[in-house]
PDB file of C-alpha atoms in Angstrom:
ATOM      1  CA  MET A   1       0.000   0.000   0.000  1.00 48.00           C
ATOM      2  CA  SER A   2       1.308   3.465  -0.822  1.00 52.00           C
ATOM      3  CA  ALA A   3       1.965   6.011   1.892  1.00 50.00           C
ATOM      4  CA  THR A   4      -0.968   8.064   0.608  1.00 49.00           C
ATOM      5  CA  GLY A   5      -3.252   5.053   0.811  1.00 52.00           C
ATOM      6  CA  ALA A   6      -2.025   4.302   4.323  1.00 47.00           C
ATOM      7  CA  ALA A   7      -2.596   7.895   5.442  1.00 48.00           C
ATOM      8  CA  GLN A   8      -6.092   7.921   3.928  1.00 47.00           C
ATOM      9  CA  ARG A   9      -6.921   4.594   5.535  1.00 48.00           C
ATOM     10  CA  VAL A  10      -5.762   5.799   8.946  1.00 47.00           C
ATOM     11  CA  CYS A  11      -7.606   9.106   8.732  1.00 45.00           C
ATOM     12  CA  LEU A  12     -10.775   7.759   7.206  1.00 48.00           C
ATOM     13  CA  ASP A  13     -10.973   4.909   9.712  1.00 50.00           C
ATOM     14  CA  ILE A  14     -11.316   7.497  12.473  1.00 51.00           C
ATOM     15  CA  ARG A  15     -15.045   7.693  12.316  1.00 52.00           C
ATOM     16  CA  PRO A  16     -16.506  10.933  13.642  1.00 51.00           C
ATOM     17  CA  ALA A  17     -18.853  10.520  16.567  1.00 53.00           C
ATOM     18  CA  ILE A  18     -22.516  11.097  15.810  1.00 52.00           C
ATOM     19  CA  GLY A  19     -24.292  13.072  18.500  1.00 57.00           C
ATOM     20  CA  ASN A  20     -27.815  12.537  19.801  1.00 59.00           C
ATOM     21  CA  ASP A  21     -29.059  15.185  17.387  1.00 59.00           C
ATOM     22  CA  ARG A  22     -27.457  13.183  14.524  1.00 58.00           C
ATOM     23  CA  THR A  23     -24.838  15.853  13.887  1.00 65.00           C
ATOM     24  CA  VAL A  24     -21.329  14.689  13.130  1.00 68.00           C
ATOM     25  CA  ALA A  25     -18.722  15.829  15.629  1.00 87.00           C
ATOM     26  CA  VAL A  26     -15.508  17.021  14.016  1.00 93.00           C
ATOM     27  CA  LYS A  27     -12.474  15.090  15.290  1.00 96.00           C
ATOM     28  CA  ALA A  28      -9.564  17.179  16.551  1.00 97.00           C
ATOM     29  CA  ILE A  29      -6.344  15.758  15.077  1.00 97.00           C
ATOM     30  CA  ALA A  30      -2.710  16.150  16.170  1.00 98.00           C
ATOM     31  CA  ILE A  31      -0.205  15.249  13.448  1.00 98.00           C
ATOM     32  CA  ILE A  32       3.245  14.384  14.766  1.00 97.00           C
ATOM     33  CA  GLY A  33       5.806  14.448  11.976  1.00 97.00           C
ATOM     34  CA  SER A  34       3.656  16.678   9.779  1.00 98.00           C
ATOM     35  CA  THR A  35       6.545  17.850   7.577  1.00 98.00           C
ATOM     36  CA  GLY A  36       7.707  14.413   6.421  1.00 97.00           C
ATOM     37  CA  SER A  37       6.281  12.530   3.457  1.00 96.00           C
ATOM     38  CA  VAL A  38       3.644  10.590   5.414  1.00 97.00           C
ATOM     39  CA  GLY A  39       2.833  13.614   7.564  1.00 98.00           C
ATOM     40  CA  ARG A  40       2.300  15.862   4.544  1.00 98.00           C
ATOM     41  CA  GLN A  41      -0.034  13.275   3.056  1.00 97.00           C
ATOM     42  CA  ALA A  42      -1.947  13.038   6.331  1.00 97.00           C
ATOM     43  CA  VAL A  43      -2.309  16.832   6.297  1.00 98.00           C
ATOM     44  CA  GLU A  44      -3.710  16.627   2.748  1.00 97.00           C
ATOM     45  CA  VAL A  45      -6.209  13.919   3.762  1.00 96.00           C
ATOM     46  CA  VAL A  46      -7.417  16.072   6.651  1.00 96.00           C
ATOM     47  CA  LYS A  47      -7.573  19.101   4.335  1.00 96.00           C
ATOM     48  CA  ASP A  48      -9.791  17.126   1.938  1.00 96.00           C
ATOM     49  CA  ASN A  49     -12.082  16.142   4.832  1.00 95.00           C
ATOM     50  CA  MET A  50     -12.398  19.379   6.818  1.00 93.00           C
ATOM     51  CA  ASP A  51     -16.044  18.594   7.478  1.00 94.00           C
ATOM     52  CA  ARG A  52     -14.850  15.623   9.563  1.00 94.00           C
ATOM     53  CA  PHE A  53     -11.438  16.666  10.938  1.00 96.00           C
ATOM     54  CA  ARG A  54      -9.682  19.718  12.344  1.00 97.00           C
ATOM     55  CA  ILE A  55      -5.930  19.979  12.897  1.00 98.00           C
ATOM     56  CA  VAL A  56      -5.282  21.179  16.455  1.00 98.00           C
ATOM     57  CA  ALA A  57      -1.572  20.327  16.727  1.00 98.00           C
ATOM     58  CA  LEU A  58       1.354  19.943  14.345  1.00 98.00           C
ATOM     59  CA  ALA A  59       4.850  18.747  15.220  1.00 98.00           C
ATOM     60  CA  ALA A  60       8.156  18.318  13.421  1.00 98.00           C
ATOM     61  CA  HIS A  61      11.856  17.833  14.078  1.00 96.00           C
ATOM     62  CA  ARG A  62      13.636  20.645  12.193  1.00 95.00           C
ATOM     63  CA  ASP A  63      11.739  21.626   9.020  1.00 98.00           C
ATOM     64  CA  TRP A  64      10.494  24.906  10.472  1.00 97.00           C
ATOM     65  CA  GLU A  65       9.700  26.417   7.068  1.00 97.00           C
ATOM     66  CA  THR A  66       7.174  23.723   6.114  1.00 98.00           C
ATOM     67  CA  LEU A  67       5.746  23.748   9.631  1.00 98.00           C
ATOM     68  CA  ALA A  68       5.288  27.536   9.410  1.00 98.00           C
ATOM     69  CA  VAL A  69       3.316  27.175   6.161  1.00 98.00           C
ATOM     70  CA  GLN A  70       1.142  24.441   7.703  1.00 98.00           C
ATOM     71  CA  ALA A  71       0.569  26.511  10.848  1.00 98.00           C
ATOM     72  CA  LYS A  72      -0.507  29.547   8.829  1.00 97.00           C
ATOM     73  CA  GLU A  73      -2.967  27.456   6.833  1.00 97.00           C
ATOM     74  CA  PHE A  74      -4.521  25.420   9.662  1.00 97.00           C
ATOM     75  CA  ARG A  75      -3.956  27.694  12.690  1.00 97.00           C
ATOM     76  CA  PRO A  76      -3.505  24.875  15.210  1.00 97.00           C
ATOM     77  CA  GLU A  77      -3.616  25.448  18.944  1.00 97.00           C
ATOM     78  CA  VAL A  78      -0.137  23.947  19.365  1.00 98.00           C
ATOM     79  CA  VAL A  79       2.955  23.633  17.185  1.00 98.00           C
ATOM     80  CA  ALA A  80       5.969  21.663  18.419  1.00 98.00           C
ATOM     81  CA  MET A  81       9.570  21.477  17.208  1.00 98.00           C
ATOM     82  CA  SER A  82      11.950  18.954  18.700  1.00 97.00           C
ATOM     83  CA  ASP A  83      15.019  20.916  17.486  1.00 97.00           C
ATOM     84  CA  PRO A  84      15.515  24.037  19.665  1.00 97.00           C
ATOM     85  CA  ASP A  85      17.416  25.958  16.949  1.00 97.00           C
ATOM     86  CA  ALA A  86      14.605  25.385  14.448  1.00 97.00           C
ATOM     87  CA  ALA A  87      12.071  26.428  17.095  1.00 97.00           C
ATOM     88  CA  LYS A  88      13.858  29.779  17.493  1.00 97.00           C
ATOM     89  CA  ARG A  89      13.415  30.465  13.779  1.00 96.00           C
ATOM     90  CA  LEU A  90       9.751  29.476  13.918  1.00 96.00           C
ATOM     91  CA  ALA A  91       8.868  31.424  17.063  1.00 95.00           C
ATOM     92  CA  GLY A  92       8.391  34.848  15.512  1.00 91.00           C
ATOM     93  CA  ILE A  93       6.288  33.805  12.539  1.00 95.00           C
ATOM     94  CA  LEU A  94       3.561  31.613  14.028  1.00 96.00           C
ATOM     95  CA  PRO A  95      -0.048  32.764  13.820  1.00 93.00           C
ATOM     96  CA  LYS A  96      -1.348  34.645  16.832  1.00 93.00           C
ATOM     97  CA  GLY A  97      -2.757  32.254  19.422  1.00 94.00           C
ATOM     98  CA  THR A  98      -0.599  29.282  18.401  1.00 96.00           C
ATOM     99  CA  ASP A  99       1.438  27.915  21.311  1.00 97.00           C
ATOM    100  CA  LEU A 100       5.005  26.824  20.466  1.00 98.00           C
ATOM    101  CA  GLN A 101       6.332  23.816  22.374  1.00 98.00           C
ATOM    102  CA  VAL A 102      10.023  22.849  22.131  1.00 98.00           C
ATOM    103  CA  GLY A 103      11.990  19.626  22.557  1.00 96.00           C
ATOM    104  CA  PRO A 104      10.852  16.054  23.169  1.00 94.00           C
ATOM    105  CA  ALA A 105       8.461  17.193  25.895  1.00 95.00           C
ATOM    106  CA  GLY A 106       6.945  19.615  23.387  1.00 95.00           C
ATOM    107  CA  LEU A 107       6.232  16.768  20.983  1.00 94.00           C
ATOM    108  CA  CYS A 108       4.494  14.892  23.792  1.00 94.00           C
ATOM    109  CA  SER A 109       2.450  17.997  24.627  1.00 94.00           C
ATOM    110  CA  ALA A 110       1.327  18.303  21.014  1.00 96.00           C
ATOM    111  CA  ALA A 111       0.365  14.636  20.842  1.00 95.00           C
ATOM    112  CA  VAL A 112      -2.240  14.915  23.600  1.00 96.00           C
ATOM    113  CA  VAL A 113      -4.037  18.066  22.397  1.00 94.00           C
ATOM    114  CA  GLY A 114      -6.584  16.458  20.083  1.00 92.00           C
ATOM    115  CA  ASP A 115      -9.024  13.582  20.093  1.00 95.00           C
ATOM    116  CA  VAL A 116      -6.597  11.575  17.956  1.00 95.00           C
ATOM    117  CA  ALA A 117      -2.831  11.760  17.401  1.00 95.00           C
ATOM    118  CA  LEU A 118      -1.365  10.544  14.113  1.00 95.00           C
ATOM    119  CA  ASN A 119       2.261   9.490  14.550  1.00 95.00           C
ATOM    120  CA  CYS A 120       3.846  10.054  11.146  1.00 95.00           C
ATOM    121  CA  VAL A 121       7.439   9.860  12.374  1.00 89.00           C
TER     122      VAL A 121
END
């Protein structure tokens, strides 16, 4: 199975909860490793299914430029960088209201923000 197929299968198998009023609850998703090949594909799957999913956290190791673009598009609550030097470059350009977490503990913080965490590392 291709990485795209795997990412779609993972995302689409996360069935949104249906409330008592039959409305579909949007799942809050944290994507760890969002700048890698699988992570970027997971982001695209979520983007194509915004009626079902919302990105609330994004995390990466050192690709701060891609993470900045993703953060500007999706405006997550939390963005995490495991590399402190990359985090310094990212700090001044994040959207207002986005919390920057740094280091391994920051990745863990990002992973628990949403209803579901996708580990794309």
